[in-house]
PDB file of C-alpha atoms in Angstrom:
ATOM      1  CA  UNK A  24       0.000   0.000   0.000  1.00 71.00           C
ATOM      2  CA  UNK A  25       0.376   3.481   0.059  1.00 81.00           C
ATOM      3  CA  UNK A  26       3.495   4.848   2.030  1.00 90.00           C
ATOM      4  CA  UNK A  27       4.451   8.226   3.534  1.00 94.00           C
ATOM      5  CA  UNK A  28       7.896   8.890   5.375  1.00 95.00           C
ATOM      6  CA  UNK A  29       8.228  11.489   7.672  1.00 96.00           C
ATOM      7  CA  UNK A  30      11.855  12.975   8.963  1.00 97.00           C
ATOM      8  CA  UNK A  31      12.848  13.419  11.856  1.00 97.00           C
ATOM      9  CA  UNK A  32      10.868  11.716  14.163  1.00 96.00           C
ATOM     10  CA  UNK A  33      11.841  13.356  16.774  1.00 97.00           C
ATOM     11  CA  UNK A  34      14.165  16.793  17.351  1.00 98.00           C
ATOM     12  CA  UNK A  35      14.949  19.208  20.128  1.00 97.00           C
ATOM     13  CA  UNK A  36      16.005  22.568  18.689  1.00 96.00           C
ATOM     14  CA  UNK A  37      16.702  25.882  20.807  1.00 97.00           C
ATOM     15  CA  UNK A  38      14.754  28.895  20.787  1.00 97.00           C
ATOM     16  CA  UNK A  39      15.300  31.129  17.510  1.00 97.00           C
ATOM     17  CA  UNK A  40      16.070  28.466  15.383  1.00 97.00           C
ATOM     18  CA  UNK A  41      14.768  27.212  12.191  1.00 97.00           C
ATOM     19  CA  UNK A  42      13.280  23.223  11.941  1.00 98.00           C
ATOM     20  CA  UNK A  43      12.848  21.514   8.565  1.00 98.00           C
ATOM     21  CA  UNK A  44      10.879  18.327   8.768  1.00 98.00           C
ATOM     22  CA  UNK A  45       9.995  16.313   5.669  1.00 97.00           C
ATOM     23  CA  UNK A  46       7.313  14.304   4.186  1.00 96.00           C
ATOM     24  CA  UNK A  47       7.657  12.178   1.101  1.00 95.00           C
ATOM     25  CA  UNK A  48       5.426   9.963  -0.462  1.00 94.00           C
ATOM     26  CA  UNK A  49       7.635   6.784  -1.327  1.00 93.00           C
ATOM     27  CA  UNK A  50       5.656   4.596  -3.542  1.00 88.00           C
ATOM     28  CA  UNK A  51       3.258   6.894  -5.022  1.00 90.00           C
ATOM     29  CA  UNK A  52       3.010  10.913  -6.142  1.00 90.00           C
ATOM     30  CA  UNK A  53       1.396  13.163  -4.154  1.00 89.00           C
ATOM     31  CA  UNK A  54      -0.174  16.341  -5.724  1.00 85.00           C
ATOM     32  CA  UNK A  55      -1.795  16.714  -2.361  1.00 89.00           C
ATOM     33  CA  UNK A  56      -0.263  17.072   0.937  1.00 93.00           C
ATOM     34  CA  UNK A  57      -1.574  18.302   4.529  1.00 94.00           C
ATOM     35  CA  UNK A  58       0.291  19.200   8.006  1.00 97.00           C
ATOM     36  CA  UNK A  59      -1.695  18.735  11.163  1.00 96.00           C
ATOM     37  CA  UNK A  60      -0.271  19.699  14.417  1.00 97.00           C
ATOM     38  CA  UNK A  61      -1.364  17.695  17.744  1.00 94.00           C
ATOM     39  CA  UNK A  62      -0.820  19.053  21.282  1.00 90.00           C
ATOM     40  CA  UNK A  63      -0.765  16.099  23.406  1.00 87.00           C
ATOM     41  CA  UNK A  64      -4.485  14.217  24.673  1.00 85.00           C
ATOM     42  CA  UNK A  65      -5.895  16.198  21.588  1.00 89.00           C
ATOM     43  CA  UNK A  66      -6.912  15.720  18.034  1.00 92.00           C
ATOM     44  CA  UNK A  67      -5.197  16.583  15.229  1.00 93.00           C
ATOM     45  CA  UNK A  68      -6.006  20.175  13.669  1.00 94.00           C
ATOM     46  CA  UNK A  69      -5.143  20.952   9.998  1.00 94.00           C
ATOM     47  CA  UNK A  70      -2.821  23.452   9.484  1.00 96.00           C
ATOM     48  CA  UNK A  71      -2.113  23.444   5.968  1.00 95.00           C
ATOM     49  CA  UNK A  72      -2.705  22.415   2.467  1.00 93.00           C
ATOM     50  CA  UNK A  73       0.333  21.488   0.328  1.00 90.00           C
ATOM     51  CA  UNK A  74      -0.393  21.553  -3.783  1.00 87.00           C
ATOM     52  CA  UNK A  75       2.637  20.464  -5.714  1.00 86.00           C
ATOM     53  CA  UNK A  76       4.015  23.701  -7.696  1.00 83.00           C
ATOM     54  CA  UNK A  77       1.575  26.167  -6.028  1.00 85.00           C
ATOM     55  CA  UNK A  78       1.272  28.446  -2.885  1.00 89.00           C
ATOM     56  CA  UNK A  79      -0.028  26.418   0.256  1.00 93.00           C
ATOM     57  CA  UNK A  80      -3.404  26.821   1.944  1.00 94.00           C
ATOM     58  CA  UNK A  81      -3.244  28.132   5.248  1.00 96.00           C
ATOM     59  CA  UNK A  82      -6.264  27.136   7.964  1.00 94.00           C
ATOM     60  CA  UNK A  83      -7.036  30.128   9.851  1.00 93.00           C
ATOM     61  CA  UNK A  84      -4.803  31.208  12.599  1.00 94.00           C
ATOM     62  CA  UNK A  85      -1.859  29.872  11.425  1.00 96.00           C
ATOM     63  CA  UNK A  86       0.826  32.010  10.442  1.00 95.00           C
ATOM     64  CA  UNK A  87       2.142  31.438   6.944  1.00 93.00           C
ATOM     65  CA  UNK A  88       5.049  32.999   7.334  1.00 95.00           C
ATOM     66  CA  UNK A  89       5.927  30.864  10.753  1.00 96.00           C
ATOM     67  CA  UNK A  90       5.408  27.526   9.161  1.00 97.00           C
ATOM     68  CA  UNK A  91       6.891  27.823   5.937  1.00 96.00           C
ATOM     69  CA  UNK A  92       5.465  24.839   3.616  1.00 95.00           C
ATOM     70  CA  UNK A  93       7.099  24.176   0.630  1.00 91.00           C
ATOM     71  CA  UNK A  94       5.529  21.268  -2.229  1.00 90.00           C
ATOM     72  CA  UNK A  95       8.471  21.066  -4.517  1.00 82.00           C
ATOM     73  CA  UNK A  96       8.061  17.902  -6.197  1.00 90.00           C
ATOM     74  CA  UNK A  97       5.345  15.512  -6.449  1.00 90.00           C
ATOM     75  CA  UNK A  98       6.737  13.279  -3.634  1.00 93.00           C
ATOM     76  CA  UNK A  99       8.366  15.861  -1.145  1.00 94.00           C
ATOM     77  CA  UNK A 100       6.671  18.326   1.116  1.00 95.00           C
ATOM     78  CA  UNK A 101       8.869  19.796   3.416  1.00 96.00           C
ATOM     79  CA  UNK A 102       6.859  22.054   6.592  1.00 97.00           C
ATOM     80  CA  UNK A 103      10.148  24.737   8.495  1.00 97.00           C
ATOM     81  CA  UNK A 104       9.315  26.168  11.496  1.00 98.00           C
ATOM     82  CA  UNK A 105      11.080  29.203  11.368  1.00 97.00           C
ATOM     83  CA  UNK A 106      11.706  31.453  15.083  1.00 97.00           C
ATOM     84  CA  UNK A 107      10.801  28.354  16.922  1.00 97.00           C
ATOM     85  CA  UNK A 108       9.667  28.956  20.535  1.00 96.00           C
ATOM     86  CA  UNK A 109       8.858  26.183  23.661  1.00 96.00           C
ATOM     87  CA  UNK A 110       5.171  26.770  22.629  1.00 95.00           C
ATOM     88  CA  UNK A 111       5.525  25.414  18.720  1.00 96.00           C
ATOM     89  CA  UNK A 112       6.653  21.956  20.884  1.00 96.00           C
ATOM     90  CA  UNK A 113       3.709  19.665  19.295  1.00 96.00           C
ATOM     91  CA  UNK A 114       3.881  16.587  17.620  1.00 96.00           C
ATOM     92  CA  UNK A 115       3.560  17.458  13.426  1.00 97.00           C
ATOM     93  CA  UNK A 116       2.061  14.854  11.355  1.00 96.00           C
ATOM     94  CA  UNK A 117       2.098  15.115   8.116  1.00 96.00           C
ATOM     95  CA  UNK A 118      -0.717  13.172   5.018  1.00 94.00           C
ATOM     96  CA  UNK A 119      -0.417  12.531   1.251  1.00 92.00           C
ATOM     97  CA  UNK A 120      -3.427  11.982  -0.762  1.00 87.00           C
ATOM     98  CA  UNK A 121      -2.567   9.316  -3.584  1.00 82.00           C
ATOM     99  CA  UNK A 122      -4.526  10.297  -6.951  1.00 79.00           C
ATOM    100  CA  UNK A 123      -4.810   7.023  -7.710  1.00 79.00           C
ATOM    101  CA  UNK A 124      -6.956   5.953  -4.439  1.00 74.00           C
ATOM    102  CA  UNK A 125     -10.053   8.343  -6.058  1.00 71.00           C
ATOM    103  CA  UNK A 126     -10.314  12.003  -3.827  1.00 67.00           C
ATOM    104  CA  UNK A 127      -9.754  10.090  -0.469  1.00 72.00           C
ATOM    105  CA  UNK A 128      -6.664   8.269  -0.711  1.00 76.00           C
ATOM    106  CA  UNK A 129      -4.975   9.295   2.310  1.00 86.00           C
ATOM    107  CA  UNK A 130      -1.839   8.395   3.920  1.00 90.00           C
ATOM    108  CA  UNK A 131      -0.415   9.551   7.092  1.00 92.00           C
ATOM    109  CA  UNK A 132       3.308   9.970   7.929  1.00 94.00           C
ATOM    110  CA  UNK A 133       4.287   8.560  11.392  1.00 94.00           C
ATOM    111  CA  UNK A 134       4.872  12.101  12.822  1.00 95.00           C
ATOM    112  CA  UNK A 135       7.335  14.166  14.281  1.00 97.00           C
ATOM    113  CA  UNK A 136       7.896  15.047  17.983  1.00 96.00           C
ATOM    114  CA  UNK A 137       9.302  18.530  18.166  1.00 97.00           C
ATOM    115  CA  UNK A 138      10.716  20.024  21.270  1.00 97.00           C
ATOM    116  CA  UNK A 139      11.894  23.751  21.606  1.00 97.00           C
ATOM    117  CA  UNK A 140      14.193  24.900  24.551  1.00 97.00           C
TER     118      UNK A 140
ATOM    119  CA  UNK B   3     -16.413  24.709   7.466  1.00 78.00           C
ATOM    120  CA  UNK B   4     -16.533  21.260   8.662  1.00 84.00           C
ATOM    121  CA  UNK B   5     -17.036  20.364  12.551  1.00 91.00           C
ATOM    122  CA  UNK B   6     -16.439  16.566  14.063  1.00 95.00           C
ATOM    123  CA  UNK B   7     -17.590  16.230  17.563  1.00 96.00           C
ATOM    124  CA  UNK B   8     -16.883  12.663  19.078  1.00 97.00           C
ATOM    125  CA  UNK B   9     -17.880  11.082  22.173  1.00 97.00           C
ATOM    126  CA  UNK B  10     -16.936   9.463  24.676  1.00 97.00           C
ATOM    127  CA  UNK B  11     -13.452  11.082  25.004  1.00 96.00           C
ATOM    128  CA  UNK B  12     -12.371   8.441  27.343  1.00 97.00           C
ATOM    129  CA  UNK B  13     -13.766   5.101  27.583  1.00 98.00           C
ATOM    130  CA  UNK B  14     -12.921   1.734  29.656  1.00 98.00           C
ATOM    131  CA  UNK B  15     -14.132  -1.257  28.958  1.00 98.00           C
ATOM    132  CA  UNK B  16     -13.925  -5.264  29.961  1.00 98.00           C
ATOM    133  CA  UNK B  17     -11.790  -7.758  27.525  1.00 98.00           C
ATOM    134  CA  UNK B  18     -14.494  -9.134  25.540  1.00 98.00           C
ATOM    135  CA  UNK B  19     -17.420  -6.504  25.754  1.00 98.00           C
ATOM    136  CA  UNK B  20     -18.167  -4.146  22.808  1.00 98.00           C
ATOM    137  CA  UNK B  21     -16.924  -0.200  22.858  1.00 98.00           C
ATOM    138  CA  UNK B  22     -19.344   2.086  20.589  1.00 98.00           C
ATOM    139  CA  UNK B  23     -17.494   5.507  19.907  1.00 98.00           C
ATOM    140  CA  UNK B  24     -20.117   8.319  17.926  1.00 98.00           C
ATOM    141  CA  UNK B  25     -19.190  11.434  15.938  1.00 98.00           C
ATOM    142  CA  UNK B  26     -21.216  14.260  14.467  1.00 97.00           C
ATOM    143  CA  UNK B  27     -20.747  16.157  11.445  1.00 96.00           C
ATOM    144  CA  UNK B  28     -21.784  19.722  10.348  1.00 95.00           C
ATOM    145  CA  UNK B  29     -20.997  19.622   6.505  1.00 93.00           C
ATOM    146  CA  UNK B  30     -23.274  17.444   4.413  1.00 92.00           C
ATOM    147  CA  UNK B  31     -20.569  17.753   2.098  1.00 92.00           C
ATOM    148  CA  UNK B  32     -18.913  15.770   3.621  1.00 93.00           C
ATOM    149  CA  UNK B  33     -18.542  12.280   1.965  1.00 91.00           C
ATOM    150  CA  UNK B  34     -15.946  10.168   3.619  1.00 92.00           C
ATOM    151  CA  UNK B  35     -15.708   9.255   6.913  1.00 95.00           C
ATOM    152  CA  UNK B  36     -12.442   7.109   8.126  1.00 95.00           C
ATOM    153  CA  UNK B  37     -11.777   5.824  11.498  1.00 96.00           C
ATOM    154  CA  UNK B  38      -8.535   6.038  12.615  1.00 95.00           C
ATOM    155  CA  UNK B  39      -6.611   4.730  15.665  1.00 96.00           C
ATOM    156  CA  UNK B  40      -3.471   6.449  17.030  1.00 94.00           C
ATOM    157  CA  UNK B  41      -0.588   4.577  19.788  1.00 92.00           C
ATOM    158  CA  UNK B  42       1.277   6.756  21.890  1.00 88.00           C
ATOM    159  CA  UNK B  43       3.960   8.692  19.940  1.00 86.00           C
ATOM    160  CA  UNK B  44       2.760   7.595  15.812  1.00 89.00           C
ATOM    161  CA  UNK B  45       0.519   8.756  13.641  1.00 90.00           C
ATOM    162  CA  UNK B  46      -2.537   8.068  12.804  1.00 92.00           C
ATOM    163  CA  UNK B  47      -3.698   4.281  11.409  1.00 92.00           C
ATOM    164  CA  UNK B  48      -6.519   3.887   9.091  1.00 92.00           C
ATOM    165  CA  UNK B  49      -8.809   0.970  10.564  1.00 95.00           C
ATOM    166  CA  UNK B  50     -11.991   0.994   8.786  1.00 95.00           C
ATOM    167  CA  UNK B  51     -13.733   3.829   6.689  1.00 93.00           C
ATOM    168  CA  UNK B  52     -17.263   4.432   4.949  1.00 94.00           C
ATOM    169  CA  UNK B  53     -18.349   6.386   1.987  1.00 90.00           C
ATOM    170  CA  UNK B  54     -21.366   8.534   2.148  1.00 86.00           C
ATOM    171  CA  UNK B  55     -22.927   6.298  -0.307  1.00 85.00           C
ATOM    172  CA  UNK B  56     -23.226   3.143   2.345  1.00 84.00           C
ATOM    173  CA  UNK B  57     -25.150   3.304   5.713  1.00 91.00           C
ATOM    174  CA  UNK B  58     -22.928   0.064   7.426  1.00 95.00           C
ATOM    175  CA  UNK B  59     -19.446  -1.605   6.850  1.00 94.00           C
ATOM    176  CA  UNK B  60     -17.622  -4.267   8.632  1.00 96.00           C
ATOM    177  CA  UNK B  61     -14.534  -5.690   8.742  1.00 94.00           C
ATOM    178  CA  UNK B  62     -13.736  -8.325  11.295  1.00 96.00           C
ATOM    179  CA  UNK B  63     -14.652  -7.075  14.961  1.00 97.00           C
ATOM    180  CA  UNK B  64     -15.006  -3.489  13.953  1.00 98.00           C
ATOM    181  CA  UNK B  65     -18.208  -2.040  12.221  1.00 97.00           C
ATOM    182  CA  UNK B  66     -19.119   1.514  11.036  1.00 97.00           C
ATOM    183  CA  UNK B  67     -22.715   2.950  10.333  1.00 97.00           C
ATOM    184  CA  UNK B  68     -23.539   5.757   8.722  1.00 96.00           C
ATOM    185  CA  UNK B  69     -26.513   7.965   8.977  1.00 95.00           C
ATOM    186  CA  UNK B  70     -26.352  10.945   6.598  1.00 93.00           C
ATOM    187  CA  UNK B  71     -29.598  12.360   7.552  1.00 93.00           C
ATOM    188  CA  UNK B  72     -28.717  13.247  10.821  1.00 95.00           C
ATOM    189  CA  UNK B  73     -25.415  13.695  10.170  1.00 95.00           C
ATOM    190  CA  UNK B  74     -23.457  10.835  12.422  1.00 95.00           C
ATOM    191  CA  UNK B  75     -21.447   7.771  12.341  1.00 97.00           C
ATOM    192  CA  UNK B  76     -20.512   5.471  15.004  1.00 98.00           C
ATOM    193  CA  UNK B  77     -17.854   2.500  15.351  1.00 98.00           C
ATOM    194  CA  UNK B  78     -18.632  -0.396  17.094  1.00 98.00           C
ATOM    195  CA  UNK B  79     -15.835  -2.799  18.065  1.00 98.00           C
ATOM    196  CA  UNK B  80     -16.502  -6.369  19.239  1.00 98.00           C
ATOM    197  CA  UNK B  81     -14.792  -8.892  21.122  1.00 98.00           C
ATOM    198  CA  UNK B  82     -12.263  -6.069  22.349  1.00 98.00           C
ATOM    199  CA  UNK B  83      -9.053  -7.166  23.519  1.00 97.00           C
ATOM    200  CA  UNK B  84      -6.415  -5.124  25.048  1.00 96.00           C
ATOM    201  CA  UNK B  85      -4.126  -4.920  22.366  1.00 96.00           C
ATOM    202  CA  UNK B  86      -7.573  -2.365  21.111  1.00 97.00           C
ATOM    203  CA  UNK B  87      -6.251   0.098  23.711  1.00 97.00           C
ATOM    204  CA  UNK B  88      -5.446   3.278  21.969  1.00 97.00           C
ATOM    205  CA  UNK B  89      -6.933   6.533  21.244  1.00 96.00           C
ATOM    206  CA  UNK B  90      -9.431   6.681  18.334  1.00 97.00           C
ATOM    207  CA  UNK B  91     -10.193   9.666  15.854  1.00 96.00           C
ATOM    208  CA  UNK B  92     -13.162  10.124  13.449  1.00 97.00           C
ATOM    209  CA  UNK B  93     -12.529  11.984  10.598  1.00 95.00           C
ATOM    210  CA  UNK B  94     -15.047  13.255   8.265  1.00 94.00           C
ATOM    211  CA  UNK B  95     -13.925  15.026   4.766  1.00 91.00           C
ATOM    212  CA  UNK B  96     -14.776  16.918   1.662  1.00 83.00           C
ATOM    213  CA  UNK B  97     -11.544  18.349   0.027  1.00 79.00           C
ATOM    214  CA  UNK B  98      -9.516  17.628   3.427  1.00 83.00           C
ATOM    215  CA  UNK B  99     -10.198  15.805   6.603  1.00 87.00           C
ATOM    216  CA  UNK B 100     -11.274  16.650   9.789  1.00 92.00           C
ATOM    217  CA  UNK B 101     -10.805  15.452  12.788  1.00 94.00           C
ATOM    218  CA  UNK B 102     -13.187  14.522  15.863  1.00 96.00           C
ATOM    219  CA  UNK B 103     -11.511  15.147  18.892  1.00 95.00           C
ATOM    220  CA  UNK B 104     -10.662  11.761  19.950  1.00 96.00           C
ATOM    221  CA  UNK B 105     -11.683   8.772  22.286  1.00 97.00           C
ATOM    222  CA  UNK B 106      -9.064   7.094  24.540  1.00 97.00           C
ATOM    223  CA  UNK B 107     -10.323   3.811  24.748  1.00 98.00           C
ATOM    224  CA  UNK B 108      -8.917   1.094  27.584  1.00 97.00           C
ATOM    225  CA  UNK B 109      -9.649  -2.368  27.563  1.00 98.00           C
ATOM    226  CA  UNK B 110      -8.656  -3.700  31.079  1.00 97.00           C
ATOM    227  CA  UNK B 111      -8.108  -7.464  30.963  1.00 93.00           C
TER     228      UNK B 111
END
């Protein structure tokens, strides 16, 4: 089936710095991708809409230019958290839609664990 | 734009009984409803879903129905054993997916 790989799985960064964390579609090309972000005990809220080649979608209240999404290729979406402060700590989790699983095809990556100090 | 609400957000439960978790929706747009369960520290495993086209699916112990008219789903899980324990999400979705906001269910042996 359908697989998504998301890097790192974990990372501890300081204060003021800049994460990159990655999401690639392996077996499969993604035109679609989303980013969630989950505090822990709660659900997962959308944060953004990756289209390959195109500006991303931003869900309101989330600031575009502190979660920099970039869709590059059809298998690569790549989500930087740019400034990062103790209160961006969340676990990330990233989903690829397949085109070839009809309009709900989706796949989610295994998530990354971000910690800011 | 689309709201999930899900209930119970905790529930504990004897090996062997059935769990029933329930979501609402708000978009009748919506056409796709997955279930998903999550263990501590991954993301999030499909485990059955249901299109807005069929009212009941099953797969093995688990079961989803559907009921577009008043706008809610429900999974049902039989037989539970602990190895069930997790927390559960409900998702409904037009264009993206949405998520209820979760049920941590515990089956104590």
């Amino acid at each position: 089936g359908a697989v998504v790989s998301q890097h790192p799985s974990r990372v501890i960064c300081k204060s003021g710095t800049s994460v990159k964390i990655e999401c690639r579609s392996l077996d499969f090309q993604a035109t679609t991708m989303f980013w969630y972000r989950q505090f822990p005990k709660k659900s997962l809220m959308l944060m953004a809409t990756s289209n390959e080649g195109s500006k991303a979608t931003y869900e309101q209240g989330v600031e575009k230019d502190k979660f920099l999404i970039n869709h590059a290729s059809l298998t690569l979406s790549t989500l930087t958290v740019t400034s990062a402060h103790p209160e961006d700590s969340s676990f990330y989790i990233c989903s690829a839609r397949d085109p070839a699983q009809g309009q709900h095809g989706y796949t989610f990556g295994s998530g990354t664990r971000l910690t800011v100090v | 734009g689309e709201n999930v609400e899900q209930h119970p957000s905790t529930l504990s439960v004897q090996e062997g009984d059935s769990a029933v978790i329930k979501c609402t929706y708000s978009d009748s747009a919506s056409n796709y409803f997955p279930w998903y369960k999550q263990e501590l520290g991954k993301g999030p495993q499909l485990i059955i879903d249901i299109r807005s086209n069929v009212g009941e699916k099953k797969d093995q112990r688990i079961a989803v129905t559907l009921n577009k008219t008043a706008k809610h789903f429900s999974l049902h899980i039989t037989e539970t054993q602990p190895e069930d324990s997790a927390v559960y999400f409900c998702a409904a979705s037009t264009n993206d997916m949405r998520f209820g906001a979760g049920t941590r269910l515990t089956v104590k042996p």
